[in-house]
PDB file of N, CA and C in Angstrom:
ATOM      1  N   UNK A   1       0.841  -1.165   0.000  1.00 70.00           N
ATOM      2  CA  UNK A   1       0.000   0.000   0.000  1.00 70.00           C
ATOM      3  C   UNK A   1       0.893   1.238   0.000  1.00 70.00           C
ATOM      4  N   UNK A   2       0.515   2.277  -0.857  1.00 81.00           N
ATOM      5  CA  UNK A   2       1.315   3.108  -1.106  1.00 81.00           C
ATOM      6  C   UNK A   2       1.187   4.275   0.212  1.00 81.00           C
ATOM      7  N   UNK A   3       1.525   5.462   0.077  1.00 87.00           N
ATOM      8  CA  UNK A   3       1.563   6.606   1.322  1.00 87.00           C
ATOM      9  C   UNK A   3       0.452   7.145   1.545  1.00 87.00           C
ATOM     10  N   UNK A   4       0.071   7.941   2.432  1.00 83.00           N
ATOM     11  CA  UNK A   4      -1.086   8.478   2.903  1.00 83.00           C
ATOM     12  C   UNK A   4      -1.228   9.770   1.771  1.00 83.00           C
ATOM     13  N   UNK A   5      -2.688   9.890   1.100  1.00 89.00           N
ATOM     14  CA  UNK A   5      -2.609  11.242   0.672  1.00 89.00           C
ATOM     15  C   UNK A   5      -3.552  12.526   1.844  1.00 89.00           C
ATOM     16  N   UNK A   6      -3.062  13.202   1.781  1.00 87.00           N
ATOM     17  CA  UNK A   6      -3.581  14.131   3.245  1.00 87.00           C
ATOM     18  C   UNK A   6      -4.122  15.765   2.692  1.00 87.00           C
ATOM     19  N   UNK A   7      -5.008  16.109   3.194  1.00 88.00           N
ATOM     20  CA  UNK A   7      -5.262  17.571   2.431  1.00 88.00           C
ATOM     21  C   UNK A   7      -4.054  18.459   2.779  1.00 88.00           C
ATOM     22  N   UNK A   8      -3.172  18.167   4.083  1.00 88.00           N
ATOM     23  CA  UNK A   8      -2.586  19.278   4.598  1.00 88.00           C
ATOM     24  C   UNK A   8      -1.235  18.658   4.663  1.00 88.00           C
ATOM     25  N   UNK A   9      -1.090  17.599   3.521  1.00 87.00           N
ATOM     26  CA  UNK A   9       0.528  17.781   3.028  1.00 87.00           C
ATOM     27  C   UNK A   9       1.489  18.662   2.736  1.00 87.00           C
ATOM     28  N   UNK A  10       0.453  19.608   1.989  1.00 90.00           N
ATOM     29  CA  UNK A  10       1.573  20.789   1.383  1.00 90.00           C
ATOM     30  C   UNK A  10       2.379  21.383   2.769  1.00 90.00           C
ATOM     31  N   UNK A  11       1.988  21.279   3.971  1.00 89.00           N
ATOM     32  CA  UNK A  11       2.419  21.728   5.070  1.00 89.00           C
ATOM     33  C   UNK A  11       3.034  21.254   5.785  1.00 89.00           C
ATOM     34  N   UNK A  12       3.526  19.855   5.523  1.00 90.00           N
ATOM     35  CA  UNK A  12       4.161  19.325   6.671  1.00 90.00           C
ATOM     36  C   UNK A  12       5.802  19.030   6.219  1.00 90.00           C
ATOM     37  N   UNK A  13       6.597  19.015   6.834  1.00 92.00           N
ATOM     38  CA  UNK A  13       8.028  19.235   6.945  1.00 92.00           C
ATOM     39  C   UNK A  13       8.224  17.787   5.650  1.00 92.00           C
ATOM     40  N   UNK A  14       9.054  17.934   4.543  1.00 93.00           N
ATOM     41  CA  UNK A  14       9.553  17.220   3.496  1.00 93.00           C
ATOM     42  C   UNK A  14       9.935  15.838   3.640  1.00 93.00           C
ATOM     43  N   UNK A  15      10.718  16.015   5.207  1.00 94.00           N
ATOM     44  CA  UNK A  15      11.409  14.762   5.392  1.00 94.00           C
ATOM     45  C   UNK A  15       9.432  13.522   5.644  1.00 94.00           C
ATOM     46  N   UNK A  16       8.988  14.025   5.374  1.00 94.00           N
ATOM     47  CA  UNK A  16       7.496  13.332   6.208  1.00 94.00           C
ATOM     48  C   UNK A  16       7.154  12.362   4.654  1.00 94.00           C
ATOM     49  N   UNK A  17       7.610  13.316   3.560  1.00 94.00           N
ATOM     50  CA  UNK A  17       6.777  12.786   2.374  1.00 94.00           C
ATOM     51  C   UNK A  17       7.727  11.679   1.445  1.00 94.00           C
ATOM     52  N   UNK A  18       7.284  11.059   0.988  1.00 95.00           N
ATOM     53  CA  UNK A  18       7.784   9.375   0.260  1.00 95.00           C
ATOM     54  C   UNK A  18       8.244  10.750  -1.368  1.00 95.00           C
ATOM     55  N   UNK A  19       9.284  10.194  -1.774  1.00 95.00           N
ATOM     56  CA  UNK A  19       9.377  10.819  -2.948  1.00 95.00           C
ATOM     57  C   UNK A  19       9.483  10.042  -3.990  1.00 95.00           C
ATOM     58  N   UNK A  20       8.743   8.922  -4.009  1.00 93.00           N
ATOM     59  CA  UNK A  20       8.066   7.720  -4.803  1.00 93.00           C
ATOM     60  C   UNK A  20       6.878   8.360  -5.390  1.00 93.00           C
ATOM     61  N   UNK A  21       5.735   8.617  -4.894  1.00 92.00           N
ATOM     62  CA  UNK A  21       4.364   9.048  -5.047  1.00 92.00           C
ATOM     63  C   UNK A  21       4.293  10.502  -4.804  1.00 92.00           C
ATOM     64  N   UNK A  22       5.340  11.080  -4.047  1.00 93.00           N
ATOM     65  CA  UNK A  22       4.550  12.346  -2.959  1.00 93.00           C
ATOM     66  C   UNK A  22       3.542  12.406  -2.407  1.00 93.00           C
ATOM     67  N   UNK A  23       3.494  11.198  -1.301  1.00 93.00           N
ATOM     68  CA  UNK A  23       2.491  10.864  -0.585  1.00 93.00           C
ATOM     69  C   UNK A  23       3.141  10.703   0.537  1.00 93.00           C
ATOM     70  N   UNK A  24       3.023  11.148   1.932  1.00 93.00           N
ATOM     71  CA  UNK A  24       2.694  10.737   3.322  1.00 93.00           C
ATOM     72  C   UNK A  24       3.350   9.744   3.346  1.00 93.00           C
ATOM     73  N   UNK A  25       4.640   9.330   4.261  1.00 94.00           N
ATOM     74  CA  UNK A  25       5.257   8.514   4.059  1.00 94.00           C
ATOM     75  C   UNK A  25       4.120   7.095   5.378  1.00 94.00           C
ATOM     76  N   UNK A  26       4.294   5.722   4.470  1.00 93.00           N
ATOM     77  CA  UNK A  26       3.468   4.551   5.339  1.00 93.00           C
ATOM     78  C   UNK A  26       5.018   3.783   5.427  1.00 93.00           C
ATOM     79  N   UNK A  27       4.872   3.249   6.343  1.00 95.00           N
ATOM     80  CA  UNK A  27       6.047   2.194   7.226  1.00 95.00           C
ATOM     81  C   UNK A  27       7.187   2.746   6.161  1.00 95.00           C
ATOM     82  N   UNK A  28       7.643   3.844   6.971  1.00 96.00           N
ATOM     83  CA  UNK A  28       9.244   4.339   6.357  1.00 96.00           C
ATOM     84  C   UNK A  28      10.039   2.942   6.403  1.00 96.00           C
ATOM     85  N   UNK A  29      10.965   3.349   5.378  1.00 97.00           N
ATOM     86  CA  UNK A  29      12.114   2.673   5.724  1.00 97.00           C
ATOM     87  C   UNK A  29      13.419   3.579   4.955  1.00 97.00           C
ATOM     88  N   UNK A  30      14.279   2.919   5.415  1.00 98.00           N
ATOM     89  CA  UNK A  30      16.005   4.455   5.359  1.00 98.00           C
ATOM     90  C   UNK A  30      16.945   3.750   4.351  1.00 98.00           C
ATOM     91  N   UNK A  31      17.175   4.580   3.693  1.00 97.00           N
ATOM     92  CA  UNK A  31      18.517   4.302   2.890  1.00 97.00           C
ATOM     93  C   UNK A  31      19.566   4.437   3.389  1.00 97.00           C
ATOM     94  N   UNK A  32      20.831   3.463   4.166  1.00 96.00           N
ATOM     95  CA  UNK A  32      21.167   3.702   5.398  1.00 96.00           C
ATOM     96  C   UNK A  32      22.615   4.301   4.393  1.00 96.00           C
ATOM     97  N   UNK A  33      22.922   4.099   2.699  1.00 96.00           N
ATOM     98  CA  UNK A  33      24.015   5.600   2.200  1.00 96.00           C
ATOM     99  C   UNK A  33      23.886   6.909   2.759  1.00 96.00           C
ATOM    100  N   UNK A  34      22.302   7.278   2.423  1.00 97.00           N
ATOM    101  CA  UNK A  34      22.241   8.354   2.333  1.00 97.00           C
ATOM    102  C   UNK A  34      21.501   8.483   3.923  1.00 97.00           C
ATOM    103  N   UNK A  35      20.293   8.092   4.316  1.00 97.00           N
ATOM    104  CA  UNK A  35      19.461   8.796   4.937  1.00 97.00           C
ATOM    105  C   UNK A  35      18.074   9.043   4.830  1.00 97.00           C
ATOM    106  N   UNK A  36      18.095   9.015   3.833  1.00 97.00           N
ATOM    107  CA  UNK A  36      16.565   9.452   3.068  1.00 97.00           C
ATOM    108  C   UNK A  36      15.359   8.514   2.856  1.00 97.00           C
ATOM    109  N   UNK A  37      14.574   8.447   3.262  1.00 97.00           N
ATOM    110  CA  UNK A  37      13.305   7.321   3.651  1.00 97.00           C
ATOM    111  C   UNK A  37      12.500   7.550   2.342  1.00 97.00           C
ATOM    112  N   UNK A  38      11.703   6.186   2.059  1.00 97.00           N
ATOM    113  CA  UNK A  38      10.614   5.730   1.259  1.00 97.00           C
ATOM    114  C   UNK A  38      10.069   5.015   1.923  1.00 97.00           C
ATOM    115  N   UNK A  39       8.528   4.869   1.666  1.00 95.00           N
ATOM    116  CA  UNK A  39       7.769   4.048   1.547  1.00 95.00           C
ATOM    117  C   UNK A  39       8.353   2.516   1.812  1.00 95.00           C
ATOM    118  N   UNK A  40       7.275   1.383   2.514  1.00 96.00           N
ATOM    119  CA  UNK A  40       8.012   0.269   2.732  1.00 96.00           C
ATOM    120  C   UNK A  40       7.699  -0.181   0.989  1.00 96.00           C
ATOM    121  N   UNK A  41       6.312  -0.165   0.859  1.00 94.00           N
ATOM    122  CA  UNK A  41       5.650  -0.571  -0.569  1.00 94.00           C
ATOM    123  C   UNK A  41       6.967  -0.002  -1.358  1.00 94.00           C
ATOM    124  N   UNK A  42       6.782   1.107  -1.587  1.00 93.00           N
ATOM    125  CA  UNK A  42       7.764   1.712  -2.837  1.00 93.00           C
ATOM    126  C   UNK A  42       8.888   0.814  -3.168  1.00 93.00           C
ATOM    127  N   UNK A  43       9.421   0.525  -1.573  1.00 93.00           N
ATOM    128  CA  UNK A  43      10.973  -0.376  -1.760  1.00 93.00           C
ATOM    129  C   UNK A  43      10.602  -1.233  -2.238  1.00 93.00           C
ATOM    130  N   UNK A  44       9.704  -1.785  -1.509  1.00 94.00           N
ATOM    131  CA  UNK A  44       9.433  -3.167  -2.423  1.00 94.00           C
ATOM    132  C   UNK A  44       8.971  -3.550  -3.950  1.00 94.00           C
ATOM    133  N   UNK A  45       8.790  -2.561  -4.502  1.00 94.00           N
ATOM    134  CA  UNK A  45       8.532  -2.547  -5.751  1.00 94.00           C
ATOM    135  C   UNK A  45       9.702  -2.575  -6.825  1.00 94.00           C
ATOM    136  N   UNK A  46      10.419  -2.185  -6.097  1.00 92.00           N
ATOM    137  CA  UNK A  46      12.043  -1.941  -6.458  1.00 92.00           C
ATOM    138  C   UNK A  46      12.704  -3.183  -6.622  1.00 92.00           C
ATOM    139  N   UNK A  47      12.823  -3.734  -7.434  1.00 93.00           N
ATOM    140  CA  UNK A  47      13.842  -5.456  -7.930  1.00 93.00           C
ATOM    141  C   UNK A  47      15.047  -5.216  -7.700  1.00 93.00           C
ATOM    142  N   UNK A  48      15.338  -4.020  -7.960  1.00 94.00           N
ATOM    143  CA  UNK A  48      17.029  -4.435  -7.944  1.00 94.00           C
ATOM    144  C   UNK A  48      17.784  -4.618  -7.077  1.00 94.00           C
ATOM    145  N   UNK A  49      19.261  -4.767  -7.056  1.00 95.00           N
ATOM    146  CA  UNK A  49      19.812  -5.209  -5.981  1.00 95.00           C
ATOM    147  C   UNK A  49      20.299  -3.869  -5.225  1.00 95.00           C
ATOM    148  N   UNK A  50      20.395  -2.408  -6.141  1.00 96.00           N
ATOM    149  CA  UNK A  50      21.050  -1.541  -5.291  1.00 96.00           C
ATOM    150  C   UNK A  50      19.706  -0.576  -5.641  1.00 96.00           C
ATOM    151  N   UNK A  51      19.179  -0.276  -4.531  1.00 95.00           N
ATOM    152  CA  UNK A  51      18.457   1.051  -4.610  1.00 95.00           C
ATOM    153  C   UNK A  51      18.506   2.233  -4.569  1.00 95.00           C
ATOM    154  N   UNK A  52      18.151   3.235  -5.748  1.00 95.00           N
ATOM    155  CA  UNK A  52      18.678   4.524  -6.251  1.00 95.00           C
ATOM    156  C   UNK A  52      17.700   5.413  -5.434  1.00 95.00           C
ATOM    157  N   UNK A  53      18.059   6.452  -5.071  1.00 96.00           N
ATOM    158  CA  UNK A  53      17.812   7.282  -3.755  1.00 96.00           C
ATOM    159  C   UNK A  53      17.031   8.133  -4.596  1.00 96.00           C
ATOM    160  N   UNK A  54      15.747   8.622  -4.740  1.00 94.00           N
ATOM    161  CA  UNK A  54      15.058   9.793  -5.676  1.00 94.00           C
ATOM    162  C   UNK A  54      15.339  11.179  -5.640  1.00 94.00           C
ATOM    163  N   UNK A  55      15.830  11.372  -4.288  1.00 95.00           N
ATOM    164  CA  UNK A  55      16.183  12.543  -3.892  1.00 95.00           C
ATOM    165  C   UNK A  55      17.767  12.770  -4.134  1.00 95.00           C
ATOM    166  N   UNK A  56      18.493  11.905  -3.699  1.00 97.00           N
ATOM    167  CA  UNK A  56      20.283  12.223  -3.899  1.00 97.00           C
ATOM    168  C   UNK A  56      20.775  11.238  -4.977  1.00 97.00           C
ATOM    169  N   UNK A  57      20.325   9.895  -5.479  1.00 97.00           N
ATOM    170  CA  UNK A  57      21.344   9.423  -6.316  1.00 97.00           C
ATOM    171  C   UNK A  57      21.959   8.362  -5.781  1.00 97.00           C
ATOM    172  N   UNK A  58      22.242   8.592  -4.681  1.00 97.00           N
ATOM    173  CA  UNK A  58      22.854   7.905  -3.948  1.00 97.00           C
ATOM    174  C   UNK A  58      22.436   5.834  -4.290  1.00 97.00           C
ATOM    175  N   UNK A  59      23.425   4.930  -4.262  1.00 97.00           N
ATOM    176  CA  UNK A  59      22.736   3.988  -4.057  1.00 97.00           C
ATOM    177  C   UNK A  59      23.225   2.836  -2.631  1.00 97.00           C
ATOM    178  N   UNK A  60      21.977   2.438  -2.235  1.00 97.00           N
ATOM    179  CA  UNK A  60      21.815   1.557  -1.427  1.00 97.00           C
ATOM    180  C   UNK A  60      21.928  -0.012  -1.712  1.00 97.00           C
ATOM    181  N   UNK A  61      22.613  -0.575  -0.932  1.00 97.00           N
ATOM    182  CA  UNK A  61      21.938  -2.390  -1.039  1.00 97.00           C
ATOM    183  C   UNK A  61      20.903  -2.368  -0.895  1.00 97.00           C
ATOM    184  N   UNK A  62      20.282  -3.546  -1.313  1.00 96.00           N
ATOM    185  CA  UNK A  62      18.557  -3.949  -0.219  1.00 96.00           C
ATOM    186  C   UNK A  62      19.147  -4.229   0.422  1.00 96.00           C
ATOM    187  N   UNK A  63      20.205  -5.171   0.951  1.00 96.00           N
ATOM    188  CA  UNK A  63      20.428  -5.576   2.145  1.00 96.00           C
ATOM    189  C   UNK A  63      20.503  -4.612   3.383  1.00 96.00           C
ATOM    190  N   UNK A  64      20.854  -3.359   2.884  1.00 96.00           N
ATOM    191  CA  UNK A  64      21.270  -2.483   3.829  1.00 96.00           C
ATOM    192  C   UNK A  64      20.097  -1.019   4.078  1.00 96.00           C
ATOM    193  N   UNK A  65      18.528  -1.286   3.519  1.00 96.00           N
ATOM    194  CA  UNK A  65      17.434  -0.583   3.868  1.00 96.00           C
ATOM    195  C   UNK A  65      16.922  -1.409   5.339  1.00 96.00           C
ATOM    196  N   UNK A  66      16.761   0.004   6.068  1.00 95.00           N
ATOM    197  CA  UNK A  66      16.436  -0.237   7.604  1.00 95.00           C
ATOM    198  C   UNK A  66      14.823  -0.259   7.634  1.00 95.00           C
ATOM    199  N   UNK A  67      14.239  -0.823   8.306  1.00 96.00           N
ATOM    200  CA  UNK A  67      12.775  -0.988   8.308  1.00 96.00           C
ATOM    201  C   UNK A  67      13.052   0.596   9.901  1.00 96.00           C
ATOM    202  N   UNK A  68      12.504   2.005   9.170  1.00 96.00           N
ATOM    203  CA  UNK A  68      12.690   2.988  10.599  1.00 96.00           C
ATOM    204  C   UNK A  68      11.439   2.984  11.795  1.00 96.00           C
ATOM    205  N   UNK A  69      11.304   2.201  12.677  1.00 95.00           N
ATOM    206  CA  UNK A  69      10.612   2.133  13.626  1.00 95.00           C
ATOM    207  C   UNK A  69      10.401   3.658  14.558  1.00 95.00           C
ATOM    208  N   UNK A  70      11.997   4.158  14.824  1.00 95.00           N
ATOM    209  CA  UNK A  70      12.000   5.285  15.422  1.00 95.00           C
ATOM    210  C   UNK A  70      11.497   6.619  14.546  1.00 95.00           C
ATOM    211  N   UNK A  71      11.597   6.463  13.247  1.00 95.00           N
ATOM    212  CA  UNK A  71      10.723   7.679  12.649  1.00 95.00           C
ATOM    213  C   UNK A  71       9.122   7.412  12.951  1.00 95.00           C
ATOM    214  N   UNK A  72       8.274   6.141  12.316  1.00 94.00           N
ATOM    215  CA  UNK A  72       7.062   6.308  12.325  1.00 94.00           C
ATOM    216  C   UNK A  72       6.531   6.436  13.835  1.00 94.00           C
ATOM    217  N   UNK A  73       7.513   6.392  14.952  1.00 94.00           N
ATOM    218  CA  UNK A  73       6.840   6.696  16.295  1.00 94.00           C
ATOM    219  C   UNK A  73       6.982   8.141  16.289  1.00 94.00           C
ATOM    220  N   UNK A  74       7.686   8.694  15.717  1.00 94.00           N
ATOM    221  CA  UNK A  74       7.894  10.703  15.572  1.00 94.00           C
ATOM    222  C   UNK A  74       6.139  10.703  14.611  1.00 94.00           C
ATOM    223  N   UNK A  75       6.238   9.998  13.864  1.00 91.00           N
ATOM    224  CA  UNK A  75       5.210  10.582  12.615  1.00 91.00           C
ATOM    225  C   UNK A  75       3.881  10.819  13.387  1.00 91.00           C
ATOM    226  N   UNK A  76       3.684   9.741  14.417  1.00 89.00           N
ATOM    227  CA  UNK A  76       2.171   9.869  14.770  1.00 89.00           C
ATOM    228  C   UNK A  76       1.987  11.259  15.492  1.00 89.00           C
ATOM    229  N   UNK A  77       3.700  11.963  15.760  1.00 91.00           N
ATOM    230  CA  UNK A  77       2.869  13.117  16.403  1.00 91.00           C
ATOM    231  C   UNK A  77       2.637  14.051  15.536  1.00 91.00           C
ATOM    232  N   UNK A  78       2.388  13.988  14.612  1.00 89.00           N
ATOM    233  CA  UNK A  78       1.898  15.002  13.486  1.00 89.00           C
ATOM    234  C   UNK A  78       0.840  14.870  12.824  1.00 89.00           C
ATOM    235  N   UNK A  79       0.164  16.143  12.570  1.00 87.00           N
ATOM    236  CA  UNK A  79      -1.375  16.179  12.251  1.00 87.00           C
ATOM    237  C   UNK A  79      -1.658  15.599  10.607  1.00 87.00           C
ATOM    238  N   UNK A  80      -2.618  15.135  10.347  1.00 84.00           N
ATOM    239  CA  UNK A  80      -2.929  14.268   9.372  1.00 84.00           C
ATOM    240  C   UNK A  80      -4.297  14.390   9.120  1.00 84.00           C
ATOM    241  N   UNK A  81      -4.991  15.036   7.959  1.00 84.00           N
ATOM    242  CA  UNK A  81      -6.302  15.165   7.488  1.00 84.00           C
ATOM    243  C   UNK A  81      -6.629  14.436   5.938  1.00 84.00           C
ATOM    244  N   UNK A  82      -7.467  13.024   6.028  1.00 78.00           N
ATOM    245  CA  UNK A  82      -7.151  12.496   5.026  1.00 78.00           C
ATOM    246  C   UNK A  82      -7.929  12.923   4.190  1.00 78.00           C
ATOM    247  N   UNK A  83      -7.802  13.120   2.867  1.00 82.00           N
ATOM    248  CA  UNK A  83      -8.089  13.352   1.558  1.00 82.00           C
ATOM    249  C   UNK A  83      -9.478  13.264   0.958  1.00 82.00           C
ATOM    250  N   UNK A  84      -9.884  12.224   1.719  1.00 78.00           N
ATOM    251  CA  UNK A  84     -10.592  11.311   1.070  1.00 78.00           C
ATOM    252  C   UNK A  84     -12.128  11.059   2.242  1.00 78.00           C
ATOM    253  N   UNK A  85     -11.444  11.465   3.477  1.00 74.00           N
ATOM    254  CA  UNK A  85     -13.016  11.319   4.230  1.00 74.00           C
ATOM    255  C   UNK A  85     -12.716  12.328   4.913  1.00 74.00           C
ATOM    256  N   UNK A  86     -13.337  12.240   6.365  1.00 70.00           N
ATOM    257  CA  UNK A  86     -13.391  13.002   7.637  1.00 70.00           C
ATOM    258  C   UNK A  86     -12.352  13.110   8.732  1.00 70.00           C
ATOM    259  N   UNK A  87     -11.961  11.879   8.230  1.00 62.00           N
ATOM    260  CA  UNK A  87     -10.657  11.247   9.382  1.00 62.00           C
ATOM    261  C   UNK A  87      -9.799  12.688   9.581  1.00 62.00           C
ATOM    262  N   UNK A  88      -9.023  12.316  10.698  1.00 66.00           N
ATOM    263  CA  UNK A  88      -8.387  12.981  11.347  1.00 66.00           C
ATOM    264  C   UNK A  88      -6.955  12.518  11.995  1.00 66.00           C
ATOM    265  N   UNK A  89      -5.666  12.342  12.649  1.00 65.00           N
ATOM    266  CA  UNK A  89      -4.906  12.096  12.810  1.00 65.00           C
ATOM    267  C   UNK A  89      -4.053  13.315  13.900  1.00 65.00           C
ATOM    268  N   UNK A  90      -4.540  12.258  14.840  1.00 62.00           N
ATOM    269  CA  UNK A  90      -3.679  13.529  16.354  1.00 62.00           C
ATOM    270  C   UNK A  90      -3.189  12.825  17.296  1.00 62.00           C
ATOM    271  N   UNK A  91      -2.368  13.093  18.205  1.00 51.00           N
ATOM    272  CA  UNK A  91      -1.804  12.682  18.993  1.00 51.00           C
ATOM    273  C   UNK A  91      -3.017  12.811  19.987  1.00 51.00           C
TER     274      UNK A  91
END
């Protein structure tokens, strides 16, 4: 499943958004070259053996993408209005 789309993306800090889709990043995971998180989906869509960074270039092993636990516990504290219904997203 790809990233969250949110009405009030345009507002939230860059590092938050998948630069796969430009969507709301869902179960980050880190490009541990660079730094820079995608989507778990996105990675996985990705066959190859070294993964190219969208933002820097940079490439990664798969072996060496971190599943980031400690980001998506930061993410929930940020506000989230989904797209698509009423929902809401708050600490």
């Amino acid at each position: 499943m790809v990233g969250i789309d949110a009405k009030n993306k345009h507002i939230l800090d860059r590092k938050y958004i998948c630069p796969i889709f430009t969507l709301i990043l869902r179960d980050p995971v880190q490009l541990s070259k660079c730094g820079h998180r995608q989507c778990q989906s996105c990675f996985e869509a990705q066959h190859e053996i070294t993964i190219k960074c969208q933002q820097c270039q940079s490439e990664t092993s798969r072996t060496e993408i971190l599943l980031d636990r400690g980001f998506q516990n930061d993410m929930k504290l940020i506000h989230i209005d989904c797209s698509f219904c009423e929902w809401t997203e708050t600490s």
